[in-house]
Coordinates of C-alpha atoms and ligand atoms in Angstrom, one line a residue:
X38 CA 0.0 0.0 0.0
X39 CA 1.1 3.5 -0.6
X40 CA 2.3 5.6 2.3
X41 CA -0.5 6.7 4.6
X42 CA -1.1 10.4 4.4
X43 CA -3.7 12.0 6.6
X44 CA -4.7 15.6 7.3
X45 CA -6.3 17.8 9.9
X46 CA -8.1 20.6 8.0
X47 CA -9.4 23.2 10.5
X48 CA -11.3 26.3 9.5
X49 CA -9.7 29.0 11.6
X50 CA -12.6 30.2 13.7
X51 CA -10.7 31.6 16.6
X52 CA -10.9 28.7 19.0
X53 CA -10.1 25.1 19.0
X54 CA -12.9 22.9 20.1
X55 CA -12.0 19.8 22.2
X56 CA -13.5 17.7 19.4
X57 CA -11.1 19.3 16.9
X58 CA -8.2 18.5 19.2
X59 CA -9.3 14.9 19.2
X60 CA -9.7 14.9 15.4
X61 CA -6.1 16.3 15.1
X62 CA -4.9 13.8 17.6
X63 CA -6.4 10.7 15.9
X64 CA -5.0 11.8 12.6
X65 CA -1.6 12.3 14.1
X66 CA -1.7 9.0 16.0
X67 CA -2.9 7.1 12.9
X68 CA 0.0 8.6 10.8
X69 CA 2.5 7.7 13.5
X70 CA 1.2 4.2 13.9
X71 CA 1.3 3.6 10.1
X72 CA 4.6 5.2 9.6
X73 CA 2.8 7.8 7.4
X74 CA 2.6 11.6 7.2
X75 CA 0.3 14.0 9.0
X76 CA -0.5 17.2 7.2
X77 CA -2.2 20.3 8.5
X78 CA -4.2 22.3 6.0
X79 CA -6.0 25.5 6.7
X80 CA -9.5 25.7 5.3
X81 CA -10.3 29.4 5.1
X82 CA -12.5 29.7 2.1
X83 CA -15.4 31.2 4.1
X84 CA -14.1 34.7 4.0
X85 CA -17.0 36.0 6.1
X86 CA -15.8 34.0 9.0
X87 CA -12.2 35.3 8.9
X88 CA -10.9 35.9 12.4
X89 CA -7.6 37.8 12.9
X90 CA -5.0 35.7 14.6
X91 CA -7.1 32.5 14.4
X92 CA -4.5 30.5 12.5
X93 CA -1.8 31.4 15.1
X94 CA -4.1 30.5 18.0
X95 CA -4.9 27.1 16.5
X96 CA -1.3 26.3 15.8
X97 CA -0.3 27.3 19.3
X98 CA -2.9 25.0 20.7
X99 CA -1.5 22.2 18.6
X100 CA 2.0 23.0 19.6
X101 CA 0.9 23.1 23.3
X102 CA -0.8 19.7 22.9
X103 CA 2.3 18.2 21.3
X104 CA 0.5 17.3 18.1
X105 CA 3.1 18.1 15.5
X106 CA 2.5 17.9 11.8
X107 CA 5.0 16.6 9.3
X108 CA 3.8 18.8 6.5
X109 CA 1.6 21.8 5.9
X110 CA 1.0 24.9 8.0
X111 CA 3.0 25.2 11.2
X112 CA 4.7 27.8 13.4
X113 CA 8.3 28.5 12.8
X114 CA 11.0 29.1 15.5
X115 CA 9.8 32.7 15.9
X116 CA 6.1 31.7 16.2
X117 CA 5.2 32.9 12.7
X118 CA 2.9 31.0 10.5
X119 CA 4.9 29.1 7.8
X120 CA 4.3 26.2 5.4
X121 CA 6.5 23.2 4.8
X122 CA 6.1 20.5 2.1
X123 CA 5.9 19.8 -1.6
X124 CA 2.1 19.8 -1.9
X125 CA 1.5 23.4 -1.0
X126 CA 0.3 26.0 -0.6
X127 CA -1.6 24.5 2.4
X128 CA -3.8 27.5 3.0
X129 CA -6.9 27.3 0.8
X130 CA -7.2 31.0 0.2
X131 CA -3.7 30.8 -1.5
X132 CA -4.9 28.0 -3.9
X133 CA -7.6 29.9 -5.8
X134 CA -5.8 29.4 -9.2
X135 CA -5.8 25.6 -8.6
X136 CA -9.5 25.5 -7.9
X137 CA -10.1 27.6 -11.1
X138 CA -8.2 25.1 -13.1
X139 CA -10.2 22.1 -11.7
X140 CA -13.6 23.7 -11.9
X141 CA -13.0 24.4 -15.6
X142 CA -12.5 20.7 -16.1
X143 CA -15.9 20.0 -14.7
X144 CA -17.5 22.8 -16.6
X145 CA -15.9 21.6 -19.9
X146 CA -17.2 18.1 -19.3
X147 CA -20.7 19.2 -18.4
X148 CA -20.4 18.0 -14.8
X149 CA -20.8 21.4 -13.3
X150 CA -22.8 24.4 -14.5
X151 CA -23.2 28.2 -14.0
X152 CA -26.1 29.2 -11.9
X153 CA -27.4 32.8 -12.1
X154 CA -30.3 32.5 -9.7
X155 CA -30.6 35.4 -7.4
X156 CA -31.0 35.0 -3.6
X157 CA -34.5 36.3 -3.9
X158 CA -35.4 33.5 -6.4
X159 CA -33.8 30.9 -4.3
X160 CA -35.6 32.0 -1.1
X161 CA -38.9 32.0 -3.0
X162 CA -38.3 28.5 -4.3
X163 CA -37.3 27.3 -0.8
X164 CA -40.4 28.9 0.8
X165 CA -42.7 27.3 -1.7
X166 CA -41.1 23.9 -1.2
X167 CA -41.5 24.2 2.5
X168 CA -45.1 25.1 2.2
X169 CA -45.7 22.0 0.2
X170 CA -43.9 20.0 2.9
X171 CA -41.0 19.1 0.6
X172 CA -37.3 19.2 1.6
X173 CA -35.9 22.5 0.4
X174 CA -33.4 22.1 -2.4
X175 CA -32.2 23.8 -5.5
X176 CA -34.8 23.2 -8.3
X177 CA -32.3 22.9 -11.1
X178 CA -33.4 26.1 -12.8
X179 CA -30.0 26.8 -14.4
X180 CA -29.0 23.2 -15.0
X181 CA -29.8 23.3 -18.7
X182 CA -29.0 26.8 -19.8
X183 CA -27.6 26.8 -23.3
X184 CA -24.0 27.8 -24.0
X185 CA -25.1 31.0 -25.6
X186 CA -27.4 31.9 -22.7
X187 CA -24.5 31.4 -20.2
X188 CA -22.1 33.3 -22.4
X189 CA -24.4 36.3 -22.7
X190 CA -25.0 36.4 -18.9
X191 CA -21.3 36.1 -18.2
X192 CA -20.6 38.9 -20.6
X193 CA -23.2 41.1 -19.1
X194 CA -21.5 40.6 -15.7
X195 CA -24.4 38.8 -14.0
X196 CA -23.2 37.4 -10.6
X197 CA -23.1 33.6 -10.6
X198 CA -22.2 30.5 -8.7
X199 CA -21.0 27.2 -10.1
X200 CA -22.9 24.1 -9.1
X201 CA -22.2 20.4 -9.3
X202 CA -24.5 18.7 -11.8
X203 CA -25.6 15.5 -10.0
X204 CA -27.1 12.8 -12.2
X205 CA -30.7 12.0 -11.3
X206 CA -31.6 9.0 -9.3
X207 CA -28.0 7.8 -9.0
X208 CA -26.8 5.8 -6.0
X209 CA -23.6 7.0 -4.4
X210 CA -21.9 4.4 -2.2
X211 CA -19.0 4.6 0.1
X212 CA -17.6 2.6 3.0
X213 CA -16.9 4.4 6.2
X214 CA -14.2 2.7 8.3
X215 CA -16.3 3.4 11.5
X216 CA -19.9 3.2 10.2
X217 CA -19.5 0.6 7.4
X218 CA -21.3 0.8 4.1
X219 CA -23.3 4.0 3.4
X220 CA -25.5 4.8 0.5
X221 CA -27.2 8.0 -0.7
X222 CA -29.4 8.6 -3.7
X223 CA -28.7 11.8 -5.7
X224 CA -32.5 12.5 -5.7
X225 CA -32.0 13.4 -2.0
X226 CA -29.0 15.6 -2.6
X227 CA -28.7 19.2 -3.8
X228 CA -26.7 20.4 -6.8
X229 CA -24.0 21.6 -4.4
X230 CA -22.5 25.0 -5.0
X231 CA -18.8 24.5 -5.8
X232 CA -17.7 28.0 -6.5
X233 CA -19.3 30.9 -4.7
X234 CA -20.2 34.4 -6.0
X235 CA -17.0 35.8 -4.5
X236 CA -15.0 33.4 -6.7
X237 CA -14.0 31.3 -3.7
X238 CA -14.6 27.6 -3.7
X239 CA -16.9 26.1 -1.1
X240 CA -15.6 23.7 1.4
X241 CA -17.0 20.7 -0.5
X242 CA -15.1 21.5 -3.7
X243 CA -11.8 22.6 -2.1
X244 CA -11.7 19.6 0.2
X245 CA -11.9 17.1 -2.6
X246 CA -9.4 18.9 -4.9
X247 CA -6.9 19.4 -2.0
X248 CA -7.2 15.9 -0.6
X249 CA -6.6 14.5 -4.0
X250 CA -3.7 16.8 -4.9
X251 CA -2.1 16.3 -1.4
X252 CA -2.4 12.5 -1.9
X253 CA -4.5 12.0 1.2
X254 CA -5.2 8.3 1.8
X255 CA -7.5 8.5 4.8
X256 CA -9.9 11.3 5.7
X257 CA -10.4 11.2 9.4
X258 CA -12.9 13.9 10.6
X259 CA -16.0 14.6 12.7
X260 CA -19.3 12.8 12.0
X261 CA -21.0 16.1 11.0
X262 CA -19.4 15.6 7.6
X263 CA -21.0 12.2 6.9
X264 CA -23.9 13.8 5.0
X265 CA -21.5 15.8 2.8
X266 CA -19.4 12.8 2.0
X267 CA -21.6 11.5 -0.9
X268 CA -21.1 14.8 -2.7
X269 CA -17.4 14.4 -2.2
X270 CA -17.5 10.8 -3.4
X271 CA -19.4 11.9 -6.5
X272 CA -16.8 14.6 -7.1
X273 CA -14.0 12.0 -7.0
X274 CA -16.0 10.0 -9.5
X275 CA -16.5 13.0 -11.7
X276 CA -12.8 13.7 -11.8
X277 CA -12.0 10.0 -12.3
X278 CA -10.0 10.0 -9.1
X279 CA -9.7 7.4 -6.4
X280 CA -11.5 8.4 -3.2
X281 CA -9.6 8.2 0.1
X282 CA -10.8 6.0 3.0
X283 CA -13.4 7.9 5.1
X284 CA -13.3 7.7 8.8
X285 CA -16.0 9.7 10.6
X286 CA -15.5 10.1 14.3
X287 CA -18.5 10.2 16.6
X288 CA -19.2 13.4 18.4
X289 CA -18.1 14.2 21.9
X290 CA -21.2 14.5 23.9
X291 CA -22.1 16.3 27.1
X292 CA -23.7 14.6 30.1
X293 CA -27.1 15.0 28.5
X294 CA -25.8 13.1 25.5
X295 CA -26.0 16.2 23.3
X296 CA -23.1 17.5 21.2
X297 CA -20.6 19.3 23.4
X298 CA -21.1 23.0 22.7
X299 CA -19.6 26.3 23.6
X300 CA -22.7 27.3 25.6
X301 CA -22.1 24.7 28.3
X302 CA -18.8 26.1 29.5
X303 CA -15.4 24.7 28.8
X304 CA -15.1 23.2 25.3
X305 CA -12.1 25.0 23.9
X306 CA -8.5 23.7 24.3
X307 CA -7.8 27.3 25.5
X308 CA -10.3 27.0 28.4
X309 CA -8.6 23.9 29.7
X310 CA -5.1 25.4 29.2
X311 CA -6.2 28.5 31.1
X312 CA -7.3 26.4 34.1
X313 CA -3.9 24.8 34.2
X314 CA -4.6 21.4 32.8
X315 CA -1.4 19.8 31.5
X316 CA -1.2 19.0 27.8
X317 CA -0.3 15.4 28.7
X318 CA -3.5 15.1 30.8
X319 CA -5.8 16.6 28.3
X320 CA -4.4 14.7 25.3
X321 CA -4.5 11.4 27.3
X322 CA -8.1 12.0 28.3
X323 CA -9.3 13.1 24.9
X324 CA -7.7 10.1 23.2
X325 CA -10.0 7.9 25.3
X326 CA -13.2 9.7 24.4
X327 CA -14.3 7.6 21.4
X328 CA -11.4 5.1 21.3
X329 CA -10.9 2.2 23.6
X330 CA -7.5 0.6 24.0
X331 CA -7.1 -3.2 23.8
X332 CA -5.9 -3.5 27.4
X333 CA -7.6 -1.9 30.3
X334 CA -5.1 0.9 30.5
X335 CA -6.1 4.5 31.1
X336 CA -2.8 6.4 31.5
X337 CA -1.1 6.8 28.1
X338 CA 1.9 8.9 27.2
X339 CA 1.9 10.2 23.7
X340 CA 4.4 7.5 22.7
X341 CA 2.2 4.8 24.1
X342 CA -0.8 6.3 22.2
X343 CA 1.2 6.3 19.0
X344 CA 1.9 2.6 19.5
X345 CA -1.6 1.6 20.6
X346 CA -4.0 3.6 18.5
X347 CA -6.1 1.9 15.9
X348 CA -9.1 3.0 13.8
X349 CA -10.8 -0.4 14.4
X350 CA -11.2 0.5 18.1
X351 CA -12.8 3.9 17.4
X352 CA -16.4 3.6 18.7
X353 CA -19.5 4.1 16.6
X354 CA -21.4 5.9 19.2
X355 CA -20.5 9.3 20.7
X356 CA -18.3 9.4 23.8
X357 CA -19.4 11.5 26.8
X358 CA -17.1 14.1 28.0
X359 CA -16.5 13.3 31.7
X360 CA -14.8 16.1 33.6
X361 CA -14.2 13.8 36.6
X362 CA -12.2 11.4 34.6
X363 CA -10.3 14.2 32.9
X364 CA -9.4 15.5 36.4
X365 CA -8.4 12.1 37.6
X366 CA -6.1 11.6 34.6
X367 CA -4.7 15.1 34.8
X368 CA -4.1 14.7 38.6
X369 CA -1.9 11.8 37.6
X370 CA 0.3 14.0 35.5
X371 CA 0.3 16.8 38.1
X372 CA 1.8 14.3 40.6
X373 CA 4.5 13.4 38.1
X374 CA 5.2 17.0 37.0
X375 CA 8.3 18.9 37.9
X376 CA 7.8 21.3 40.8
X377 CA 9.6 24.1 39.0
X378 CA 7.3 23.8 36.0
X379 CA 4.2 23.6 38.1
X380 CA 5.3 26.7 40.1
X381 CA 5.8 28.7 36.9
X382 CA 2.3 27.7 35.8
X383 CA 0.9 28.4 39.2
X384 CA 2.4 31.9 39.7
X385 CA -0.2 33.8 37.5
X386 CA -3.1 32.3 39.5
X387 CA -1.4 33.2 42.8
X388 CA -1.1 36.7 41.5
X389 CA -4.6 36.8 40.1
X390 CA -6.0 35.7 43.4
X391 CA -4.0 38.2 45.4
X392 CA -1.8 35.7 47.3
X393 CA 1.4 37.0 45.7
X394 CA 2.1 40.5 44.4
X395 CA 3.3 40.8 40.9
X396 CA 6.4 42.6 42.1
X397 CA 7.2 39.8 44.6
X398 CA 7.0 36.9 42.2
X399 CA 10.8 36.3 42.1
X400 CA 11.4 36.4 45.8
X401 CA 8.3 34.3 46.5
X402 CA 9.1 31.7 43.9
X403 CA 10.8 29.2 46.2
X404 CA 8.0 29.7 48.8
X405 CA 5.5 28.8 46.0
X406 CA 7.5 25.9 45.0
X407 CA 7.3 24.4 48.5
X408 CA 3.6 24.8 48.5
X409 CA 3.4 23.2 45.0
X410 CA 5.5 20.3 46.2
X411 CA 3.0 19.6 49.0
X412 CA -0.2 20.4 47.2
X413 CA 0.3 18.9 43.8
X414 CA -0.8 15.5 45.2
X415 CA -4.1 17.1 46.1
X416 CA -5.2 19.0 43.0
X417 CA -6.4 18.1 39.6
X418 CA -5.2 21.1 37.7
X419 CA -2.9 24.0 38.5
X420 CA -5.4 26.7 39.1
X421 CA -7.0 24.6 41.9
X422 CA -3.9 25.3 44.0
X423 CA -5.4 28.7 45.0
X424 CA -8.2 26.8 46.8
X425 CA -5.6 25.3 49.2
X426 CA -2.9 27.9 49.8
X427 CA -4.7 30.2 52.2
X428 CA -3.3 28.2 55.2
X429 CA 0.2 29.4 54.2
X430 CA -0.5 33.1 54.3
X431 CA -0.8 35.5 57.2
X432 CA 0.2 35.5 60.9
X433 CA -3.4 35.0 62.2
X434 CA -5.3 31.9 62.4
X435 CA -8.9 31.7 61.2
X436 CA -10.8 28.7 62.3
X437 CA -12.6 27.0 59.5
X438 CA -15.6 25.9 61.5
X439 CA -17.2 25.3 64.9
X440 CA -15.7 21.8 65.1
X441 CA -12.3 23.5 65.3
X442 CA -13.5 25.8 68.0
X443 CA -14.8 22.8 70.0
X444 CA -11.5 20.9 69.5
X445 CA -9.6 23.8 71.0
X446 CA -11.7 23.5 74.2
X447 CA -10.3 20.0 74.9
X448 CA -8.4 19.6 78.1
X449 CA -5.0 18.9 76.6
X450 CA -4.9 21.9 74.3
X451 CA -3.3 24.4 76.6
X452 CA -0.5 22.0 77.4
X453 CA 0.0 21.2 73.7
X454 CA -0.1 24.9 72.9
X455 CA 2.6 25.7 75.4
X456 CA 4.7 22.7 74.5
X457 CA 4.6 23.6 70.8
X458 CA 5.8 27.2 71.4
X459 CA 8.6 26.0 73.7
X460 CA 9.9 23.4 71.4
X461 CA 9.6 25.4 68.2
X462 CA 11.5 28.2 69.9
X463 CA 14.3 25.7 70.5
X464 CA 14.5 24.5 67.0
X465 CA 16.9 26.2 64.6
X466 CA 15.7 26.5 61.1
X467 CA 12.3 24.7 61.0
X468 CA 12.0 22.0 58.5
X469 CA 9.8 18.9 58.0
X470 CA 12.2 16.7 59.8
X471 CA 12.7 18.7 63.0
X472 CA 9.0 19.6 62.8
X473 CA 8.2 16.0 63.0
X474 CA 10.7 15.6 65.9
X475 CA 8.9 18.4 67.8
X476 CA 5.6 16.5 67.5
X477 CA 7.2 13.2 68.5
X478 CA 8.9 14.7 71.5
X479 CA 5.6 16.2 72.7
X480 CA 4.0 12.8 72.3
X481 CA 6.7 11.3 74.4
X482 CA 6.9 13.9 77.2
X483 CA 3.2 14.8 77.5
X484 CA 1.6 11.6 76.3
X485 CA -0.5 13.6 73.9
X486 CA -0.9 11.5 70.8
X487 CA -2.8 10.7 67.6
X488 CA -5.7 13.0 66.7
X489 CA -5.2 15.0 69.9
X490 CA -1.7 15.8 68.9
X491 CA -1.9 16.1 65.1
X492 CA -5.3 17.7 64.7
X493 CA -4.8 19.9 67.7
X494 CA -1.5 21.2 66.3
X495 CA -2.9 21.5 62.8
X496 CA -5.9 23.6 64.0
X497 CA -3.6 25.9 66.0
X498 CA -1.2 26.3 63.1
X499 CA -3.6 26.5 60.2
X500 CA -7.2 26.9 61.5
X501 CA -8.1 23.7 59.6
X502 CA -8.9 20.2 60.7
X503 CA -7.4 18.5 57.7
X504 CA -4.7 19.3 55.2
X505 CA -1.4 18.3 53.8
X506 CA 1.2 16.5 55.8
X507 CA 1.7 18.6 59.0
X508 CA 5.5 18.6 59.2
X509 CA 5.7 19.7 55.6
X510 CA 3.2 22.5 56.3
X511 CA 5.4 23.6 59.2
X512 CA 8.4 23.7 57.0
X513 CA 6.6 25.9 54.5
X514 CA 5.4 28.2 57.2
X515 CA 8.7 28.5 58.9
X516 CA 9.6 28.9 62.6
X517 CA 8.6 32.5 62.9
X518 CA 5.2 32.3 61.4
X519 CA 4.4 29.1 63.3
X520 CA 5.3 30.8 66.6
X521 CA 3.4 34.0 65.7
X522 CA 0.3 31.9 64.9
X523 CA 0.5 30.0 68.1
X524 CA 0.8 33.3 70.0
X525 CA -2.2 34.6 68.1
X526 CA -4.2 31.5 69.1
X527 CA -3.1 31.9 72.7
X528 CA -4.3 35.5 72.8
X529 CA -7.5 35.1 70.8
X530 CA -8.8 31.6 70.5
X531 CA -7.9 29.8 73.7
X532 CA -9.8 30.2 77.0
X533 CA -7.8 32.2 79.5
Ligands
LIG734 N1 -12.7 22.6 7.5 C1 -13.5 21.5 8.0 C2 -13.7 21.7 9.5 O1 -13.3 22.7 10.0 C3 -12.8 20.2 7.7 C4 -13.6 19.0 7.5 C5 -12.8 17.9 7.0 O2 -11.9 17.4 7.6 O3 -13.1 17.5 5.8 O4 -14.3 20.9 10.2

């Protein structure tokens, strides 16, 4: 078989839906698994949807996710949009001459025709069809204009589109790798517009010409394109080209089993990135929405995905996006991640939430790194760190609830309080090790142990009943703050 060549062909709309990330990923994985090439092509023929900077955003999202293309549009070292490969240009708006050449072939062979119908006429036809309960479609008004009529209209400058001339009552068949054999009758299809009034091709025309010229062997894309595929297949036939293998991926669904849409919150790669999900976590999770590995494995590095992925195991039905599972997977990567990296990612959230001033970020970096080291076990994504750091700030102690207050009324608390102050004053630089030693020696000397010792100390030092490992917390707080807090507790929270 010839070399596998797949493509991801986004329309740059300004944000990358999580479903697009998965489409890109499956294309990439399939190429890697088959030793083929993965191409990125920009489909920007809908000029009315042009969004400034959208291509850059999309490419940055791909780069962040680690989904690198071998050919096509990519960012260069300086972050500028560039194109690499022998089948370019890879941006459709730069390929207009190519589409002109190919549409001419279809026109010459009578497989496409000029249509001069005005919008008003088309609207009228559609309304009438709707009234009669028919499916609205083009009525073929311009299908059989004579050469002379067409020539005259063109010369007089009448605006036109070019449509595909579908044969009547003709069955178009194709096999989808996920859904199997699919058939459509041309009687149910419209004479698709191939070239628009602005001279740009429609998606349907450009996609076929480009996939053919770029030697694409497998078209892996979202299932919303299934109903367009017969038109594409017919175009391949009309040109006498071999069609690629079609692989339509089921949608990613929300918990109500509807297509995951922007209105329900986080659906863009950018949304997850902004919350501090790690690319490894998001990619690992997204790979599993709609594809099931042979073994019962859930954690996959990109390398492992490259080795395990197969189209045969892509499911026919839509996968539900499960934030809890995403969090569980991301938490795994958080635990593994380097403290330095996580601290860099965490700093902007700490500044945003007012825990660290922007001007102090350098001097507070090591302090943050210590918090990160303790807390990364407890959080699913970086932003969540701000929900847990308040215990590390301030010299006062705020009790989190009445249970804490009641705990501080227990008989042993004054002794524990006094002992902690004394022993902490005797330590040199407080760290987790001698912090632990302080607690142990109190246990030994005063016979205060277990919950009485640990929870009591924790409440007096942090105001909370539960939290990260206490000696580690003591190290992050440092001797001075620990003593100040205990003094505060003595003056304000303990019975005199
Ligand atoms: N430009 C289309 C999109 O954004 C690509 C569809 C396809 O892959 O053929 O979804």
